[in-house]
Tab-separated table of C-alpha atoms in Angstrom:
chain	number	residue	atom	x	y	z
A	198	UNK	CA	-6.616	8.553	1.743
A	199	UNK	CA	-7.304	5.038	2.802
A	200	UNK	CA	-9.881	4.530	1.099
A	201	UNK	CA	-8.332	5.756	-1.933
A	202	UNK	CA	-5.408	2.868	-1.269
A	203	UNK	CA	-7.588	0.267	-0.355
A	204	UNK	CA	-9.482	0.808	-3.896
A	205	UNK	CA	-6.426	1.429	-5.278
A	206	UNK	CA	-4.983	-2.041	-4.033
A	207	UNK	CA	-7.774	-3.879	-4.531
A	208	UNK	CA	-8.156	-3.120	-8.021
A	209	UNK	CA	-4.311	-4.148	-8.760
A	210	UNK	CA	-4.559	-7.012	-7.104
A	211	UNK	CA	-7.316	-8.821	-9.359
A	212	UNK	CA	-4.403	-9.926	-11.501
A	213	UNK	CA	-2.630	-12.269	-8.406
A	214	UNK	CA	-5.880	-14.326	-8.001
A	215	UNK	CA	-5.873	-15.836	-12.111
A	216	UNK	CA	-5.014	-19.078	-12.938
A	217	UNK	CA	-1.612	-19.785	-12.325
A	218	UNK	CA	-0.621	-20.312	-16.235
A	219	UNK	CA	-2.103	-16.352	-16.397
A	220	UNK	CA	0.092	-15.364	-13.896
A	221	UNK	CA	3.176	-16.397	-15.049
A	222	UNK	CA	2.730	-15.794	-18.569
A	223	UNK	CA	1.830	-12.460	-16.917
A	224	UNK	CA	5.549	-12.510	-15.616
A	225	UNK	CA	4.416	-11.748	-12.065
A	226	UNK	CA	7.864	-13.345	-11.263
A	227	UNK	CA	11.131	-12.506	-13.206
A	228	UNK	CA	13.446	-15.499	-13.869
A	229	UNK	CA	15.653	-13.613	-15.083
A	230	UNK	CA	19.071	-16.393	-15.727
A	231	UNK	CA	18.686	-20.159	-16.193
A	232	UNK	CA	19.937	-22.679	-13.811
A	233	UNK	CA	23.492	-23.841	-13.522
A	234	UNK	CA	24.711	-26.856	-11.615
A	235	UNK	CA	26.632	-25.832	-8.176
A	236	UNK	CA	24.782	-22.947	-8.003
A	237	UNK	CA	22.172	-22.184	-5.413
A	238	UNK	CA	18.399	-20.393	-6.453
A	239	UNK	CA	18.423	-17.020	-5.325
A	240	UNK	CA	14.912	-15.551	-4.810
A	241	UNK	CA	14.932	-11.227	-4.030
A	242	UNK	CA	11.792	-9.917	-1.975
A	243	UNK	CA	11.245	-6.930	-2.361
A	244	UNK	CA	10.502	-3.958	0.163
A	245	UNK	CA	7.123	-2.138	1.132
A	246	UNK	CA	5.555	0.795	-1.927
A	247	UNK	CA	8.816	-0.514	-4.061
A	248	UNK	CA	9.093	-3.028	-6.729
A	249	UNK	CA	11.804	-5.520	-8.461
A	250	UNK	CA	13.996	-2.748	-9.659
A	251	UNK	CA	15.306	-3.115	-5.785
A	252	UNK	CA	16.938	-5.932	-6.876
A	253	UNK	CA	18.395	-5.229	-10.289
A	254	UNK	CA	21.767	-3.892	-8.541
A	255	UNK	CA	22.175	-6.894	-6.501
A	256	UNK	CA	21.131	-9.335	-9.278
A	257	UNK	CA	23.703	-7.883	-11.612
A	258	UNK	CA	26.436	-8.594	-8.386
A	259	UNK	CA	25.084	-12.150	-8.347
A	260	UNK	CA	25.839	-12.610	-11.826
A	261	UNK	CA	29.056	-10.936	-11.654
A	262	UNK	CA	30.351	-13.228	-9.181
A	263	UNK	CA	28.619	-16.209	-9.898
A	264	UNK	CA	27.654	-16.519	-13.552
A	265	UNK	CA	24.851	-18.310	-14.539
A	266	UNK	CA	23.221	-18.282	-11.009
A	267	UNK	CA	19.779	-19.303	-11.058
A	268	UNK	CA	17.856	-15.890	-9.729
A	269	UNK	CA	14.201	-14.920	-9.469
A	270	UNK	CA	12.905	-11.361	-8.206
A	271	UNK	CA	9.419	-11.558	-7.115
A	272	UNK	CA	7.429	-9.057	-9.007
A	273	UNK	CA	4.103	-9.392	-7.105
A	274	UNK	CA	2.389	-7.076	-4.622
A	275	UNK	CA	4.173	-4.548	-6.268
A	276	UNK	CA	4.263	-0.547	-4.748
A	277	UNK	CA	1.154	0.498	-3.692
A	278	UNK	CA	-0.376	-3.162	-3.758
A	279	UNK	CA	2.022	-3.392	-1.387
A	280	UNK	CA	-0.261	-2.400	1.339
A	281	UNK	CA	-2.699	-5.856	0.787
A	282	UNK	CA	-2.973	-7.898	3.766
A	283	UNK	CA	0.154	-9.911	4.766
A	284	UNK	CA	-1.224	-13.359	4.866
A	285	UNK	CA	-3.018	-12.827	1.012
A	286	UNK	CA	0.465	-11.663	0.073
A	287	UNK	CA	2.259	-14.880	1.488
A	288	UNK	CA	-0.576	-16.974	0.353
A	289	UNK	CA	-0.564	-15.541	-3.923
A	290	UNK	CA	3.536	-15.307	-3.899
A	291	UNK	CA	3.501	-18.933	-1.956
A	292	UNK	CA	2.090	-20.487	-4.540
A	293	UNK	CA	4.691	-19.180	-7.590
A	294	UNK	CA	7.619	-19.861	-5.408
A	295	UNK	CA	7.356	-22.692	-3.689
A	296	UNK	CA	8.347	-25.205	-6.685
A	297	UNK	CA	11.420	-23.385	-6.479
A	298	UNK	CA	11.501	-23.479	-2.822
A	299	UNK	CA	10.463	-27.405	-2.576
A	300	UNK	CA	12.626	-28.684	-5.343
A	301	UNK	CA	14.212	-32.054	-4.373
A	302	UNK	CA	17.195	-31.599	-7.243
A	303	UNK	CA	17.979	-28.509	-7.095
A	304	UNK	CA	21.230	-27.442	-4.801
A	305	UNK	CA	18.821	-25.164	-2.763
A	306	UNK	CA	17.550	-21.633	-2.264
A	307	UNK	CA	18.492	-18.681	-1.165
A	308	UNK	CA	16.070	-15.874	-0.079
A	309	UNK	CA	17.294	-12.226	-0.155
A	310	UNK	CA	14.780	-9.567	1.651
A	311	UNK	CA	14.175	-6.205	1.686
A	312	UNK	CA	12.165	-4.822	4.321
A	313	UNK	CA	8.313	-5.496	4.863
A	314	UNK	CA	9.789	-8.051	2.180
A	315	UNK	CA	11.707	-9.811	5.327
A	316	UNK	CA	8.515	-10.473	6.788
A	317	UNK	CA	6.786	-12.496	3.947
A	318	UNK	CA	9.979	-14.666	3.528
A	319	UNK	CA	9.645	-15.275	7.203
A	320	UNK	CA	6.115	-16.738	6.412
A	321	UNK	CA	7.290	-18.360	3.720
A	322	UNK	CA	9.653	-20.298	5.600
A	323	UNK	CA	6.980	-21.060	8.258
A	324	UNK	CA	4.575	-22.436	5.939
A	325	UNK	CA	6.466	-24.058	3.116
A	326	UNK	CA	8.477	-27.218	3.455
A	327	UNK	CA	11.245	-25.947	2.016
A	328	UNK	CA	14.656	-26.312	0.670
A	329	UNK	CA	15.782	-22.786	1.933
A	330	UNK	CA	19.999	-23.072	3.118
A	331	UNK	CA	20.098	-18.873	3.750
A	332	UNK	CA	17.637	-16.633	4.830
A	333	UNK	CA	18.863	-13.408	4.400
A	334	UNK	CA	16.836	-10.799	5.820
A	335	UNK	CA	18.122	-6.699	5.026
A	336	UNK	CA	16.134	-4.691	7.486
A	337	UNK	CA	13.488	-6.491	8.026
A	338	UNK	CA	10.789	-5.712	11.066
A	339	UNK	CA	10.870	-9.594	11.902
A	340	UNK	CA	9.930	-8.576	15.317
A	341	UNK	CA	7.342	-5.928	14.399
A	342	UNK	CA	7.136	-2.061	13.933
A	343	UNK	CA	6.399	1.013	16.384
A	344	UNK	CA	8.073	4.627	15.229
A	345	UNK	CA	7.109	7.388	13.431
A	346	UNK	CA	8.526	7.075	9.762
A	347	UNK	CA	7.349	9.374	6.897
A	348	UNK	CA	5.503	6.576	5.645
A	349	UNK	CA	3.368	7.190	8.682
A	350	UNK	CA	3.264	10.476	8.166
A	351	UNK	CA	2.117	10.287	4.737
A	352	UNK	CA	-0.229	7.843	4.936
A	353	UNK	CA	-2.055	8.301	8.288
A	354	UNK	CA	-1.503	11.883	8.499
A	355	UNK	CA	-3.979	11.624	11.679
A	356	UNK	CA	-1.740	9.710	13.912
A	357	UNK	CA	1.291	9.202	15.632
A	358	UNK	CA	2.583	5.668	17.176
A	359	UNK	CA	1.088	6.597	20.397
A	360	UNK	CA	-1.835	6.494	19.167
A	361	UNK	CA	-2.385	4.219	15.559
A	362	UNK	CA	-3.217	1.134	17.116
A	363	UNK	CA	-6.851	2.089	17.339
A	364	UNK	CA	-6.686	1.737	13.536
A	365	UNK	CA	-4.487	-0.943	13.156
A	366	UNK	CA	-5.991	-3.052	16.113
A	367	UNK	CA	-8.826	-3.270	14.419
A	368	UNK	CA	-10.427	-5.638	12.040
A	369	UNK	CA	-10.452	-3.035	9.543
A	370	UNK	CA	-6.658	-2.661	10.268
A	371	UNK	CA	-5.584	-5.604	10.154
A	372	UNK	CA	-6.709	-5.411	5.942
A	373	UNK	CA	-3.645	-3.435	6.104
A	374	UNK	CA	-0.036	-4.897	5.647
A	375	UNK	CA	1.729	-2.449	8.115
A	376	UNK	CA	-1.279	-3.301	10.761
A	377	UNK	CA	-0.164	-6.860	10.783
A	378	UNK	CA	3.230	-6.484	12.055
A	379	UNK	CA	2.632	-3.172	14.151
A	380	UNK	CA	3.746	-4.253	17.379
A	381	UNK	CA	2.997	-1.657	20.139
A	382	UNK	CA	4.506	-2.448	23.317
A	383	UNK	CA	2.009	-0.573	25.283
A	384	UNK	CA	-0.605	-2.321	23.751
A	385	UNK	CA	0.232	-5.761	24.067
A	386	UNK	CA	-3.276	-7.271	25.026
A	387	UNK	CA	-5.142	-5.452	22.125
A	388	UNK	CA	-2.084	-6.976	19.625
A	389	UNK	CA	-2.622	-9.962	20.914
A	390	UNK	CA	-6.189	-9.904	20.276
A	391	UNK	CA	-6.090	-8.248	16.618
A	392	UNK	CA	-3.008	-9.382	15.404
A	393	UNK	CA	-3.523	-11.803	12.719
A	394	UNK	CA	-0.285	-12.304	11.079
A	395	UNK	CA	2.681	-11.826	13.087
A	396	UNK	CA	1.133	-12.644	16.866
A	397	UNK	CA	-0.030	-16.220	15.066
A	398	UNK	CA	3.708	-16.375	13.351
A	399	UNK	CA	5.158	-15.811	16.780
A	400	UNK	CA	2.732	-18.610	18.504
A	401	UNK	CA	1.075	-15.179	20.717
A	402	UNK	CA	-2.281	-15.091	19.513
A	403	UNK	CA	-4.704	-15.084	22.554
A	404	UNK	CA	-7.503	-15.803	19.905
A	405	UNK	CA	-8.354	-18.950	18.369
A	406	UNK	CA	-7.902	-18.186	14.859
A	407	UNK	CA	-7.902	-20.488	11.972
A	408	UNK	CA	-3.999	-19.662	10.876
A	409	UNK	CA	-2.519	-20.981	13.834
A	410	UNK	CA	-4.829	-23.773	14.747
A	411	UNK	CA	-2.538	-27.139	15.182
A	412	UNK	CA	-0.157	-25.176	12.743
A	413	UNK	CA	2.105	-23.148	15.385
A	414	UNK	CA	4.543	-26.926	15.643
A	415	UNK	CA	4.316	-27.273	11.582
A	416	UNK	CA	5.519	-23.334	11.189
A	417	UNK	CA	8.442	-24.104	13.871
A	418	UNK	CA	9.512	-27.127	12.345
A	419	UNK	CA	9.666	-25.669	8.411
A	420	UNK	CA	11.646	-22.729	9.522
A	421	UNK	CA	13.782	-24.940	11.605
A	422	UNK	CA	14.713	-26.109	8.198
A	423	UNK	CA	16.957	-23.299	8.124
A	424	UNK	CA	20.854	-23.475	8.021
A	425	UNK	CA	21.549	-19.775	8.197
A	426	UNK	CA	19.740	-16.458	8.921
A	427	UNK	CA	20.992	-13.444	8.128
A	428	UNK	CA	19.651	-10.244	10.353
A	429	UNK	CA	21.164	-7.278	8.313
A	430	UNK	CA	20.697	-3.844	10.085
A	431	UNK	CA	22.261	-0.364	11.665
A	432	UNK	CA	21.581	2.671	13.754
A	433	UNK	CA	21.110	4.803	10.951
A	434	UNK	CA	18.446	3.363	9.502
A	435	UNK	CA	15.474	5.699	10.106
A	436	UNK	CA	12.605	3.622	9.245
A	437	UNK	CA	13.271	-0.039	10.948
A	438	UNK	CA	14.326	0.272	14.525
A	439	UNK	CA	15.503	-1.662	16.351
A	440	UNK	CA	16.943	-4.833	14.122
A	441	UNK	CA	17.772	-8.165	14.375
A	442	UNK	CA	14.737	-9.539	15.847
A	443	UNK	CA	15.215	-6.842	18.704
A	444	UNK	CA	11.928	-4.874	19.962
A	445	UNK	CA	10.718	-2.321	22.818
A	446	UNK	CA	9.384	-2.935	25.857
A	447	UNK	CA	6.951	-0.681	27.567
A	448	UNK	CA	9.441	1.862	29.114
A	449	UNK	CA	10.823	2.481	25.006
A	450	UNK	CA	13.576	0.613	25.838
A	451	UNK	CA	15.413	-1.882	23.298
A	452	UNK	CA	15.387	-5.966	24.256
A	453	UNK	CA	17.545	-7.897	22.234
A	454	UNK	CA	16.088	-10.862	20.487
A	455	UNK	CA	17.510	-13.240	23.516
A	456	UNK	CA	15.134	-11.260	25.815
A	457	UNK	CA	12.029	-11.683	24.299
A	458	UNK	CA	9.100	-13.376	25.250
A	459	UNK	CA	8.735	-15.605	22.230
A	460	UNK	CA	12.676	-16.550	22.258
A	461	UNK	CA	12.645	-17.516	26.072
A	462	UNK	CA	9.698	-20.290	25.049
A	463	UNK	CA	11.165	-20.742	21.591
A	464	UNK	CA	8.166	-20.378	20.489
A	465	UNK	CA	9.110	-20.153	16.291
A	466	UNK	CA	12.595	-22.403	16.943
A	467	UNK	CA	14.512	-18.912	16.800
A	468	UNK	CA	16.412	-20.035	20.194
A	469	UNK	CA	17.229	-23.332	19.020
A	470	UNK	CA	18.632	-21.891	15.942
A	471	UNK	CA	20.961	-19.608	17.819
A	472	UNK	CA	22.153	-22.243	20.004
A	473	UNK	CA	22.966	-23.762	17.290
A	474	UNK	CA	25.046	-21.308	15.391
A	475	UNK	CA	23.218	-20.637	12.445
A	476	UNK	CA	22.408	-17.394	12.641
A	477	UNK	CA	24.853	-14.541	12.230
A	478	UNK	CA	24.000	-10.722	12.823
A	479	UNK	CA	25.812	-7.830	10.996
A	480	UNK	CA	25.417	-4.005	11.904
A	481	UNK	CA	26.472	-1.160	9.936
A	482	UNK	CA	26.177	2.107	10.814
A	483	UNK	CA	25.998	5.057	8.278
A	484	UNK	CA	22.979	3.150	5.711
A	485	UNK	CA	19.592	4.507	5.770
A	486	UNK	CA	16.901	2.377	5.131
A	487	UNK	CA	16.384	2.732	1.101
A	488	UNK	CA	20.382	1.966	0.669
A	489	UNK	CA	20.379	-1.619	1.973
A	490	UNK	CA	19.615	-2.818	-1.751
A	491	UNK	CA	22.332	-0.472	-3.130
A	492	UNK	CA	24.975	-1.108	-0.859
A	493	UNK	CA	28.624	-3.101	-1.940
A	494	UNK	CA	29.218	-3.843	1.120
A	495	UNK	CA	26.484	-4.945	2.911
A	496	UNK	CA	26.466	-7.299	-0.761
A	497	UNK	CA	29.824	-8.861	-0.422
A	498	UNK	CA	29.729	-9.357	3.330
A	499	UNK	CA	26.196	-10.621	3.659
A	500	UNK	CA	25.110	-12.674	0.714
A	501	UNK	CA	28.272	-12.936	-1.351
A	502	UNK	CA	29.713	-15.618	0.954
A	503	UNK	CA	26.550	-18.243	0.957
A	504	UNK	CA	25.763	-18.229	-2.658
């Protein structure tokens, strides 16, 4: 089977790596409205195996509410693709959006993120100058994953979370999107080893690798750039747990984000944010995971008010 998706992905993904006047005639992003002044850019990131039709519920609030709203829904890594390697994700949809993202006359962007989709717009932020005002992030594992979901069970039919780090702490693991964020508590030494995409993004790599090399102060200082974040999530979500940048430790039990090890040192600026006031958590209980795109609500209290 995972050999089947790596061929699978690999194949798919020629078409990300063509000149960049291919790609866009290619229309590996949708712009789907034209710009209008007052309004700010909305970008939509979509979620792990899905696509842009995530977003074509939202979109259609956007322009309900705000007519004429610049938006653009990222129609890259798309579905199965979805599975490529985090950092060649950030690095292919990097280079679409960040004239959008970098734009000295524009009124600024706003990034809306779906899941696994959370975590690229994370590294976005970290690596792109940018002119980002909102970060809104709808259950997004910004602090990792560990838990049995059916998308385990599907996929790696052979393991459970007790025991998938020895194929995701791996180097063949790590080709693997889902092995870049898995964050095992009980395995802390071997993700800090293997880890090459969210240990460097939360400055806890014990190996000197290439990403974070002089970079970790240059990520902290672009998402600094930030004037709000977002953290969307609930109870009932079944597939990201916990949320809002809340993790286990090695008794299974939840930390908050002010409890972890990377907030204490703020290593990523996440802690100076806070202090600050500029980010702004919001639970609700009763959405599973695949309704967080769908949902009125969550719409109107959660993005509605910065666009």
């Amino acid at each position: 089977m995972l050999d089947l998706l790596r061929e699978t992905a690999k194949r798919k993904q020629m078409k990300y790596f063509a000149p960049m006047n291919v790609v866009i005639c290619g229309c590996v992003l949708l712009c789907t409205i034209s710009y209008s002044v007052g309004y700010k850019h909305v970008i939509f990131m979509h979620g792990i195996l899905s696509g842009p039709i995530e977003f074509n519920y939202y979109n259609e609030l956007v322009q309900q509410y705000h007519p004429n709203t610049p938006v653009t829904i990222v129609d890259m890594f798309d579905y199965l693709v979805s599975l490529t390697n985090m950092w060649t994700q950030v690095e292919n949809i990097s280079a679409v959006v960040k004239p959008i993202m970098t734009n000295t006359t524009s009124e600024g962007t706003i990034l809306v993120c779906f899941s696994q989709g959370g975590l690229i717009c994370r590294a976005l932020l970290s690596v792109i100058p940018h002119n980002v005002e909102t970060f809104v992030s709808l259950s997004g594992p910004l602090s990792g994953q560990f838990g049995d979901s059916v998308f385990l069970k599907y996929f790696f039919p052979k393991y459970l979370k007790e025991n998938i780090y020895k194929l995701f702490y791996t180097d063949y693991g790590q080709t693997y999107s889902i092995g870049n964020y898995w964050n095992d508590p009980h395995q802390q030494t071997l993700y800090k080893k293997f880890s090459t995409f969210l240990a460097v993004l939360n400055n806890q790599s014990d190996v000197v690798n290439p990403r974070s090399q002089g970079l970790s102060r240059e990520y902290r200082h672009n998402f600094m750039r930030l004037k709000n974040l977002i953290l969307v999530g609930g109870p009932d979500d079944g597939v990201i747990t916990p949320c809002h940048f809340g993790m286990y430790n090695e008794s299974e039990a939840i930390l908050p984000m002010e409890e972890q090890e990377w907030y204490k040192n703020d290593a990523f600026g996440l802690k100076t944010l806070n202090s600050q006031g500029r980010i702004h958590r919001f639970t609700f209980s009763g959405i599973p995971h695949r309704s967080w795109h769908s949902n009125l609500t969550v719409f109107e209290t959660c993005i509605k008010p910065w666009l």
